[in-house]
Structure formats: structure tokens, C-alpha cells
Amino acid sequence: MKGLGLLLACLLCIFTKGLQFNGWSIKVPSDATGEVGKSVVLPCTFTHPHKTFDRTLTAIWRIKEPYNGTVVFKCVAHSSSELCKTATSYKNKYKLLGNPRHNNLSIKIDNLTWSDSNRYFCRVEFSGDLHDKYEGRTGIRLHLIAAPRIINITVSSNEDHTFKALCTADGEPLPSLTWTGPLSSNSSSVTSMNHQITKELHHLTHDGKYVCTAANSHGRAEGAVYFYKFKGANSNSILILICIALGVKALLLLVIAGIGLLLGSESCWSPPAKPCSCGCSQINRLHLVLGK
Ligand SMILES: *[C@@H]1O[C@H](CO)[C@@H](O)[C@H](O)[C@H]1NC(C)=O
Ligand SMILES: *[C@@H]1O[C@H](CO)[C@@H](O)[C@H](O)[C@H]1NC(C)=O
Ligand SMILES: *[C@@H]1O[C@H](CO)[C@@H](O)[C@H](O)[C@H]1NC(C)=O
Ligand SMILES: *[C@@H]1O[C@H](CO)[C@@H](O)[C@H](O)[C@H]1NC(C)=O
Ligand SMILES: *[C@@H]1O[C@H](CO)[C@@H](O)[C@H](O)[C@H]1NC(C)=O
């Protein structure tokens, strides 16, 4: 009995999606794919049973569920000669592309973010002399893809005064992370959540440049952290951590040379601050840490 019910529901579903329903139909693809940071077009066209309509037309897009989901876009055209005036555009990122008078409600979503991954439903309403409305029951599922991006690279101390490096990246599909260092450093571990992945390099033993590479099928990204330990005269070792993203190497060499000069003049270091951390495309910080 349950099976039969399902079958009927399924048939009904196919019917309302593809075929006409009292002259009404809405045609949308089942899926659309967009890239984070870019824009995507969600197509929607409809048919209606009326020979003419020259009164007010309202186009609506909602998310999550049909009939009940949050409205993210709405525009109203009072006559056929008038453009559809936007009444609602969530975060101002939805724009009507299609011409509703030509049965086209296609919209564009700009500046895609992870939270735009959802199901989208389009709806058309006539008002004035003619009150009528129709909404698609099968929505468009929007999938997001993203090339990897390095979000954070940090070096921080463990409880036992050794140092670890952390690299966090995001992307879809989830990128794989690799650390390469002066000596293929011993152990590492990975954690991931949603579109983010973090890889920790447990014990930094050697001075030098540690590079974190994130890669997925849409691209790759790299970031690096420089880890240097200097022995002070009074046997206090001075640890210098420099964070930098690749692509500004020349500048970095200057910085290192500068440090060399400074080291000659001693006693001008401030005590340890926070662990070094940096974003992806410029030198964020230069931290000096006095260790034991
Ligand atoms: C509409 O949403 C409300 C609460 O958000 C819910 O209680 C109700 O059942 C929903 N109706 C339908 C038809 O999904
Ligand atoms: C609907 O409008 C969009 C955007 O202008 C266009 O790309 C698409 O081809 C139109 N669809 C139809 C069936 O005309
Ligand atoms: C895109 O969205 C981000 C985050 O919501 C925002 O900071 C940025 O200004 C937006 N860019 C454009 C071009 O709208
Ligand atoms: C980078 O990581 C450090 C240490 O885990 C954290 O304190 C900092 O807030 C992170 N920065 C960003 C921009 O996520
Ligand atoms: C990694 O290196 C640290 C420091 O040299 C050492 O104490 C630890 O035992 C090493 N771990 C492994 C798994 O080799």
C-alpha cells in the first residue's frame, strides 16, 4: 500500500514537473552548479492558461521548500510595458535576468557563498482583474564548487615548548593538504569540518621554510611559514617565526637580512606575544618569540 502511494506521488511529481497542470507549468532544471565568489544563473520558465494578461505580475523565488520557504527575491511589474521592479533581493545579490512577460523568471545570484547552497523554487502570480498563481514544486538544487584557498597558517608552541605548524584551507570538493619542510618532518594529523580542513605538523625540528599545499580538482593554493631559531649569547634561544604567503619571496629575503642586522644589536626584543599567524596573500605579521 505504501509502495503504491509512493508510486502515485512519484507519478504526480513527474506530471507537475514536466507536463501541464490546468495549463500551468513551471520548467526548471533539477540541479545547477556555481563557484564560490562567482555568480550563477537559475533558469525558470512557465506556461499559463490565460490568453492575455496585462495586469500586475509578481515573480518570486524562495529557498528551502515550496510555498513556505523564505522569499529571497520578488519583483512586481504593474503592466506589460513596465519592467519588473525588485521588491525583495536578499543581500542585494539576486537579479532578474529573464523577461516575465515572455514567461521567463530566470535569476542570477551574485557573489556566491557557502550559505547559498540550497533548493530554489520559482513562482509567478497574476493580480488585477485576473487572480491566479503557480509555483514549481520541484526546486533547483544549487551545488557549490570552490578552488582551494589557504585560510590560515600558524606556528604555535606545544605545552612541552616544542613547536607545531597548522594550515587551514577550504574548498569543494574538500582539498587535500600537504606540508613540505626542510626535513620531511615526522608526524602530522588532519581534521576537517564542512568545507574546511586543517593539517597539523606536530614537531618542528629544523629551521627553514614550511610550505602548505592545498589541492582539489578545481585548483591548488600554497602558503608558507618560515621557522627560525637563533641561539642567544646567554643561552636563551631566540625563536623567530615569519609567516608569509608565497609570491613575495624577494621581500622576505630583505626581511631576513633585516633581522640578521637587528640580531647583531641585541636586547631590543620584546617578550613573546601570541603565536604567529597569517592569512593568504600578504605578510601579516612578523613575530619574535623568546624561548628557553
Ligand atoms: C510551513 O512552515 C511552518 C513553520 O515554518 C510549518 O509549521 C508548516 O507545517 C509549514 N507548512 C507546510 C505546508 O510545509
Ligand atoms: C530566459 O532568460 C535567460 C536570461 O536572459 C536566458 O538565458 C534564457 O535563454 C531564457 N530562456 C528561454 C527559454 O528563453
Ligand atoms: C561578496 O560577499 C562578501 C561576503 O558576504 C562581501 O564581503 C563582499 O563585499 C561581496 N562582494 C561583492 C562584489 O558584492
Ligand atoms: C589562525 O589560527 C590561529 C591559531 O589557531 C587563530 O588564533 C587565528 O584566529 C586564526 N586566524 C584566522 C584568520 O582564522
Ligand atoms: C618527532 O620529533 C620529535 C622531536 O624530535 C620527537 O620527540 C618525536 O618522537 C618524533 N615523533 C615521531 C613519530 O617520529
CSV table of C-alpha atoms and ligand atoms in Angstrom, one decimal:
chain,number,residue,atom,x,y,z
A,1,MET,CA,0.0,0.0,0.0
A,2,LYS,CA,2.8,2.3,1.0
A,3,GLY,CA,4.6,1.4,-2.2
A,4,LEU,CA,1.6,2.2,-4.3
A,5,GLY,CA,1.3,5.6,-2.5
A,6,LEU,CA,4.9,6.4,-3.3
A,7,LEU,CA,4.4,5.4,-6.9
A,8,LEU,CA,1.4,7.7,-7.2
A,9,ALA,CA,3.3,10.5,-5.5
A,10,CYS,CA,6.1,9.9,-7.9
A,11,LEU,CA,3.9,10.0,-11.0
A,12,LEU,CA,2.2,13.1,-9.7
A,13,CYS,CA,5.6,14.7,-9.2
A,14,ILE,CA,6.6,13.8,-12.8
A,15,PHE,CA,3.4,15.2,-14.1
A,16,THR,CA,3.5,18.5,-12.3
A,17,LYS,CA,7.1,19.0,-13.2
A,18,GLY,CA,7.1,18.2,-16.9
A,19,LEU,CA,3.6,18.3,-18.1
A,20,GLN,CA,1.0,21.0,-17.9
A,21,PHE,CA,-1.4,21.3,-15.0
A,22,ASN,CA,-4.5,23.2,-15.9
A,23,GLY,CA,-2.4,25.0,-18.5
A,24,TRP,CA,0.1,25.9,-15.8
A,25,SER,CA,3.6,24.5,-15.8
A,26,ILE,CA,7.0,25.6,-14.5
A,27,LYS,CA,10.1,24.3,-16.1
A,28,VAL,CA,13.4,24.3,-14.1
A,29,PRO,CA,16.5,22.1,-14.2
A,30,SER,CA,16.8,19.8,-11.2
A,31,ASP,CA,20.4,21.0,-10.5
A,32,ALA,CA,22.7,24.0,-11.0
A,33,THR,CA,26.3,24.4,-10.1
A,34,GLY,CA,28.1,27.6,-9.2
A,35,GLU,CA,31.5,28.6,-8.0
A,36,VAL,CA,32.0,30.3,-4.6
A,37,GLY,CA,32.7,34.0,-5.2
A,38,LYS,CA,31.3,34.0,-8.7
A,39,SER,CA,27.7,34.1,-9.9
A,40,VAL,CA,25.2,31.5,-11.2
A,41,VAL,CA,22.0,31.7,-13.3
A,42,LEU,CA,19.0,29.8,-12.1
A,43,PRO,CA,16.7,29.2,-15.2
A,44,CYS,CA,12.9,29.1,-14.8
A,45,THR,CA,10.2,29.4,-17.5
A,46,PHE,CA,6.5,28.9,-17.1
A,47,THR,CA,3.3,28.5,-19.1
A,48,HIS,CA,-0.1,29.7,-18.1
A,49,PRO,CA,-3.7,29.1,-19.2
A,50,HIS,CA,-4.6,32.7,-19.9
A,51,LYS,CA,-4.7,34.1,-23.4
A,52,THR,CA,-3.6,37.5,-22.3
A,53,PHE,CA,-2.6,39.2,-19.1
A,54,ASP,CA,-1.8,42.8,-18.9
A,55,ARG,CA,-2.1,43.5,-15.3
A,56,THR,CA,0.2,43.1,-12.3
A,57,LEU,CA,2.7,40.2,-12.4
A,58,THR,CA,4.8,39.2,-9.5
A,59,ALA,CA,7.8,36.9,-9.8
A,60,ILE,CA,9.0,35.2,-6.6
A,61,TRP,CA,11.9,32.9,-5.7
A,62,ARG,CA,12.1,31.2,-2.4
A,63,ILE,CA,14.6,28.8,-0.8
A,64,LYS,CA,14.4,25.5,1.2
A,65,GLU,CA,10.8,24.4,0.5
A,66,PRO,CA,8.0,25.3,-1.9
A,67,TYR,CA,5.1,27.5,-0.8
A,68,ASN,CA,6.6,28.0,2.6
A,69,GLY,CA,10.3,28.7,2.3
A,70,THR,CA,11.9,32.1,2.8
A,71,VAL,CA,11.5,34.5,-0.1
A,72,VAL,CA,14.9,35.7,-1.4
A,73,PHE,CA,13.7,37.5,-4.5
A,74,LYS,CA,10.5,39.2,-5.5
A,75,CYS,CA,9.7,41.7,-8.3
A,76,VAL,CA,6.5,43.3,-9.4
A,77,ALA,CA,5.5,44.6,-12.9
A,78,HIS,CA,2.3,46.6,-13.0
A,79,SER,CA,1.8,46.4,-16.7
A,80,SER,CA,3.3,44.7,-19.7
A,81,SER,CA,5.2,47.8,-20.7
A,82,GLU,CA,6.8,48.1,-17.2
A,83,LEU,CA,10.0,46.4,-16.1
A,84,CYS,CA,9.7,44.0,-13.1
A,85,LYS,CA,10.6,46.2,-10.2
A,86,THR,CA,12.6,44.5,-7.5
A,87,ALA,CA,10.8,44.5,-4.2
A,88,THR,CA,13.0,41.9,-2.4
A,89,SER,CA,16.5,40.9,-3.1
A,90,TYR,CA,18.1,39.2,-0.2
A,91,LYS,CA,21.5,40.8,0.5
A,92,ASN,CA,21.0,42.5,-2.8
A,93,LYS,CA,22.6,39.6,-4.7
A,94,TYR,CA,19.6,38.4,-6.7
A,95,LYS,CA,18.7,39.9,-10.1
A,96,LEU,CA,16.0,39.0,-12.5
A,97,LEU,CA,17.5,38.1,-15.9
A,98,GLY,CA,14.5,36.7,-17.7
A,99,ASN,CA,11.6,38.7,-19.1
A,100,PRO,CA,8.5,37.6,-17.1
A,101,ARG,CA,6.2,38.8,-20.0
A,102,HIS,CA,8.0,36.2,-22.1
A,103,ASN,CA,7.3,33.6,-19.4
A,104,ASN,CA,10.9,33.7,-18.2
A,105,LEU,CA,11.7,34.1,-14.5
A,106,SER,CA,15.4,33.2,-14.6
A,107,ILE,CA,17.5,34.9,-12.0
A,108,LYS,CA,21.2,35.5,-11.3
A,109,ILE,CA,22.8,35.1,-7.9
A,110,ASP,CA,26.0,37.1,-7.5
A,111,ASN,CA,28.9,36.6,-5.1
A,112,LEU,CA,28.1,33.1,-4.2
A,113,THR,CA,29.0,32.0,-0.6
A,114,TRP,CA,28.7,28.6,1.1
A,115,SER,CA,25.4,29.6,2.5
A,116,ASP,CA,23.8,29.9,-0.9
A,117,SER,CA,23.9,26.1,-1.3
A,118,ASN,CA,20.1,25.4,-1.1
A,119,ARG,CA,17.0,24.5,-3.0
A,120,TYR,CA,15.4,27.3,-5.0
A,121,PHE,CA,11.7,27.5,-6.1
A,122,CYS,CA,10.2,30.0,-8.6
A,123,ARG,CA,6.6,31.2,-8.5
A,124,VAL,CA,4.5,33.6,-10.6
A,125,GLU,CA,1.4,35.5,-9.5
A,126,PHE,CA,-1.1,37.5,-11.6
A,127,SER,CA,-3.3,40.0,-9.9
A,128,GLY,CA,-5.7,42.7,-11.0
A,129,ASP,CA,-8.7,41.5,-13.0
A,130,LEU,CA,-7.1,38.1,-13.1
A,131,HIS,CA,-6.1,36.5,-9.8
A,132,ASP,CA,-4.0,33.4,-10.4
A,133,LYS,CA,-0.7,32.0,-9.3
A,134,TYR,CA,1.5,29.0,-9.7
A,135,GLU,CA,4.7,27.7,-8.1
A,136,GLY,CA,7.1,24.9,-9.0
A,137,ARG,CA,7.1,22.0,-6.6
A,138,THR,CA,10.5,20.6,-7.6
A,139,GLY,CA,13.2,23.1,-6.9
A,140,ILE,CA,16.6,23.6,-8.3
A,141,ARG,CA,19.3,22.3,-6.1
A,142,LEU,CA,22.3,24.6,-6.2
A,143,HIS,CA,25.7,22.9,-5.8
A,144,LEU,CA,28.8,24.9,-5.0
A,145,ILE,CA,32.3,24.2,-6.0
A,146,ALA,CA,35.4,26.1,-4.9
A,147,ALA,CA,39.1,26.1,-5.7
A,148,PRO,CA,41.2,25.7,-2.6
A,149,ARG,CA,42.0,28.7,-0.5
A,150,ILE,CA,44.5,28.9,2.3
A,151,ILE,CA,42.7,30.5,5.2
A,152,ASN,CA,45.3,30.4,7.9
A,153,ILE,CA,48.9,29.3,8.5
A,154,THR,CA,50.2,29.4,12.1
A,155,VAL,CA,53.1,28.3,14.2
A,156,SER,CA,52.5,27.9,17.9
A,157,SER,CA,54.1,26.2,20.8
A,158,ASN,CA,53.1,22.9,22.3
A,159,GLU,CA,53.0,22.5,26.1
A,160,ASP,CA,56.4,21.0,26.1
A,161,HIS,CA,57.9,24.1,24.4
A,162,THR,CA,58.3,22.4,21.1
A,163,PHE,CA,56.6,24.0,18.1
A,164,LYS,CA,53.9,22.9,15.7
A,165,ALA,CA,52.6,24.3,12.4
A,166,LEU,CA,48.9,24.5,11.4
A,167,CYS,CA,47.5,25.0,8.0
A,168,THR,CA,43.8,25.6,7.4
A,169,ALA,CA,42.2,25.6,3.9
A,170,ASP,CA,38.8,25.4,2.4
A,171,GLY,CA,37.4,24.2,-1.0
A,172,GLU,CA,34.8,22.0,-2.5
A,173,PRO,CA,35.5,19.1,-3.0
A,174,LEU,CA,37.5,19.2,0.2
A,175,PRO,CA,41.1,19.8,-0.7
A,176,SER,CA,43.9,17.6,0.3
A,177,LEU,CA,46.7,19.3,2.3
A,178,THR,CA,50.4,18.5,2.2
A,179,TRP,CA,53.2,20.1,4.3
A,180,THR,CA,56.7,20.1,2.9
A,181,GLY,CA,59.5,21.3,5.0
A,182,PRO,CA,63.3,21.3,5.4
A,183,LEU,CA,63.2,17.7,6.6
A,184,SER,CA,60.2,15.7,5.9
A,185,SER,CA,59.1,16.3,9.4
A,186,ASN,CA,57.9,13.4,11.4
A,187,SER,CA,54.2,13.3,12.2
A,188,SER,CA,51.0,15.2,11.2
A,189,SER,CA,47.3,14.9,11.7
A,190,VAL,CA,44.2,16.1,9.8
A,191,THR,CA,40.8,17.4,10.9
A,192,SER,CA,38.0,18.6,8.7
A,193,MET,CA,34.6,20.1,9.0
A,194,ASN,CA,32.2,21.2,6.3
A,195,HIS,CA,34.4,22.8,3.6
A,196,GLN,CA,37.4,23.3,5.9
A,197,ILE,CA,40.4,21.1,6.5
A,198,THR,CA,43.3,21.6,8.9
A,199,LYS,CA,46.6,19.8,8.9
A,200,GLU,CA,48.9,20.0,11.8
A,201,LEU,CA,52.6,19.3,11.6
A,202,HIS,CA,53.5,18.1,15.1
A,203,HIS,CA,57.1,18.8,15.9
A,204,LEU,CA,59.1,21.4,14.0
A,205,THR,CA,62.7,20.4,14.4
A,206,HIS,CA,64.5,22.1,11.6
A,207,ASP,CA,64.8,25.8,10.7
A,208,GLY,CA,63.5,26.8,7.3
A,209,LYS,CA,60.5,27.2,5.1
A,210,TYR,CA,57.4,25.0,5.6
A,211,VAL,CA,55.0,25.0,2.7
A,212,CYS,CA,51.4,24.0,2.9
A,213,THR,CA,49.8,23.0,-0.4
A,214,ALA,CA,46.0,22.6,-0.8
A,215,ALA,CA,44.7,20.9,-3.9
A,216,ASN,CA,41.4,19.7,-5.3
A,217,SER,CA,40.0,19.2,-8.8
A,218,HIS,CA,39.5,22.9,-9.3
A,219,GLY,CA,42.9,24.2,-8.4
A,220,ARG,CA,45.6,24.5,-5.8
A,221,ALA,CA,46.9,27.1,-3.4
A,222,GLU,CA,50.1,27.4,-1.4
A,223,GLY,CA,51.2,29.2,1.7
A,224,ALA,CA,54.4,29.1,3.7
A,225,VAL,CA,55.6,29.8,7.1
A,226,TYR,CA,59.3,30.4,8.0
A,227,PHE,CA,60.6,29.0,11.2
A,228,TYR,CA,64.0,30.1,12.6
A,229,LYS,CA,65.7,29.5,15.9
A,230,PHE,CA,68.6,31.6,16.9
A,231,LYS,CA,70.9,30.9,19.9
A,232,GLY,CA,71.3,33.9,22.1
A,233,ALA,CA,74.6,34.7,23.9
A,234,ASN,CA,73.1,34.0,27.3
A,235,SER,CA,72.0,30.5,26.1
A,236,ASN,CA,68.4,31.8,25.7
A,237,SER,CA,67.4,30.8,22.3
A,238,ILE,CA,65.5,33.3,20.3
A,239,LEU,CA,62.9,31.9,18.0
A,240,ILE,CA,61.9,33.9,15.0
A,241,LEU,CA,58.8,33.0,13.2
A,242,ILE,CA,57.8,34.6,9.9
A,243,CYS,CA,54.6,34.0,8.2
A,244,ILE,CA,54.2,34.7,4.6
A,245,ALA,CA,52.3,33.5,1.6
A,246,LEU,CA,54.3,32.5,-1.5
A,247,GLY,CA,54.8,35.1,-4.2
A,248,VAL,CA,56.6,37.7,-2.1
A,249,LYS,CA,59.9,35.9,-1.8
A,250,ALA,CA,62.1,38.9,-2.6
A,251,LEU,CA,60.5,40.9,0.1
A,252,LEU,CA,61.0,38.1,2.5
A,253,LEU,CA,64.8,37.9,1.8
A,254,LEU,CA,65.0,41.6,2.7
A,255,VAL,CA,63.1,40.9,5.9
A,256,ILE,CA,65.5,38.1,6.8
A,257,ALA,CA,68.5,40.3,6.1
A,258,GLY,CA,67.0,43.0,8.3
A,259,ILE,CA,66.6,40.5,11.1
A,260,GLY,CA,70.2,39.5,10.7
A,261,LEU,CA,71.3,43.1,11.3
A,262,LEU,CA,68.9,43.6,14.2
A,263,LEU,CA,70.2,40.4,15.8
A,264,GLY,CA,73.7,42.0,15.9
A,265,SER,CA,72.4,44.8,18.2
A,266,GLU,CA,70.8,42.5,20.8
A,267,SER,CA,68.5,43.4,23.7
A,268,CYS,CA,65.8,45.1,21.6
A,269,TRP,CA,63.4,42.2,21.6
A,270,SER,CA,60.1,42.3,23.2
A,271,PRO,CA,58.8,39.3,25.1
A,272,PRO,CA,56.8,36.6,23.4
A,273,ALA,CA,53.4,37.6,22.2
A,274,LYS,CA,50.8,35.4,20.5
A,275,PRO,CA,51.7,32.7,18.1
A,276,CYS,CA,52.5,33.7,14.6
A,277,SER,CA,49.6,33.6,12.2
A,278,CYS,CA,49.0,34.8,8.7
A,279,GLY,CA,46.4,34.9,6.0
A,280,CYS,CA,46.9,34.0,2.5
A,281,SER,CA,48.2,36.8,0.3
A,282,GLN,CA,50.5,39.1,2.2
A,283,ILE,CA,52.8,39.3,5.1
A,284,ASN,CA,50.6,39.7,8.1
A,285,ARG,CA,52.9,39.6,11.0
A,286,LEU,CA,56.4,39.1,12.0
A,287,HIS,CA,56.7,37.7,15.4
A,288,LEU,CA,59.7,37.2,17.6
A,289,VAL,CA,59.4,34.8,20.4
A,290,LEU,CA,62.0,34.5,23.2
A,291,GLY,CA,62.2,30.9,24.3
A,292,LYS,CA,64.1,29.0,26.9
B,1,LIG,C1,5.2,26.0,6.8
B,1,LIG,O1,6.2,26.3,7.9
B,1,LIG,C2,5.6,26.2,9.2
B,1,LIG,C3,6.7,26.7,10.1
B,1,LIG,O2,7.8,27.2,9.5
B,1,LIG,C4,5.2,24.8,9.4
B,1,LIG,O3,4.7,24.7,10.7
B,1,LIG,C5,4.3,24.3,8.4
B,1,LIG,O4,4.0,22.9,8.6
B,1,LIG,C6,4.8,24.5,7.0
B,1,LIG,N1,3.7,24.2,6.1
B,1,LIG,C7,4.0,23.4,5.0
B,1,LIG,C8,2.8,23.2,4.1
B,1,LIG,O5,5.1,22.9,4.8
B,2,LIG,C1,15.4,33.0,-20.1
B,2,LIG,O1,16.2,34.1,-19.8
B,2,LIG,C2,17.5,33.8,-19.7
B,2,LIG,C3,18.3,35.1,-19.2
B,2,LIG,O2,18.0,36.1,-20.1
B,2,LIG,C4,18.1,33.3,-21.0
B,2,LIG,O3,19.4,32.9,-20.8
B,2,LIG,C5,17.3,32.0,-21.3
B,2,LIG,O4,17.7,31.6,-22.6
B,2,LIG,C6,15.8,32.4,-21.4
B,2,LIG,N1,15.1,31.1,-21.6
B,2,LIG,C7,14.2,31.0,-22.6
B,2,LIG,C8,13.6,29.6,-22.7
B,2,LIG,O5,14.0,31.8,-23.4
B,3,LIG,C1,30.7,39.4,-1.6
B,3,LIG,O1,30.3,38.9,-0.3
B,3,LIG,C2,31.3,39.1,0.7
B,3,LIG,C3,30.8,38.4,1.9
B,3,LIG,O2,29.4,38.4,2.1
B,3,LIG,C4,31.4,40.6,0.8
B,3,LIG,O3,32.4,40.9,1.8
B,3,LIG,C5,31.8,41.3,-0.5
B,3,LIG,O4,31.9,42.6,-0.4
B,3,LIG,C6,30.8,40.9,-1.6
B,3,LIG,N1,31.3,41.3,-2.9
B,3,LIG,C7,30.5,41.9,-3.7
B,3,LIG,C8,31.2,42.3,-5.0
B,3,LIG,O5,29.4,42.1,-3.6
B,4,LIG,C1,44.6,31.4,12.6
B,4,LIG,O1,44.8,30.4,13.6
B,4,LIG,C2,45.2,30.9,14.9
B,4,LIG,C3,45.6,29.8,15.8
B,4,LIG,O2,44.9,28.6,15.5
B,4,LIG,C4,43.9,31.6,15.4
B,4,LIG,O3,44.2,32.1,16.7
B,4,LIG,C5,43.5,32.7,14.5
B,4,LIG,O4,42.4,33.3,14.9
B,4,LIG,C6,43.4,32.2,13.1
B,4,LIG,N1,43.2,33.3,12.2
B,4,LIG,C7,42.2,33.3,11.3
B,4,LIG,C8,42.1,34.5,10.4
B,4,LIG,O5,41.4,32.4,11.1
B,5,LIG,C1,59.1,13.7,16.1
B,5,LIG,O1,60.1,14.5,16.5
B,5,LIG,C2,60.1,14.8,17.9
B,5,LIG,C3,61.2,15.8,18.2
B,5,LIG,O2,62.4,15.5,17.6
B,5,LIG,C4,60.3,13.5,18.7
B,5,LIG,O3,60.3,13.8,20.1
B,5,LIG,C5,59.2,12.6,18.4
B,5,LIG,O4,59.5,11.3,19.0
B,5,LIG,C6,59.1,12.3,16.8
B,5,LIG,N1,58.0,11.6,16.5
B,5,LIG,C7,58.0,10.6,15.7
B,5,LIG,C8,56.6,9.9,15.5
B,5,LIG,O5,58.9,10.3,15.0
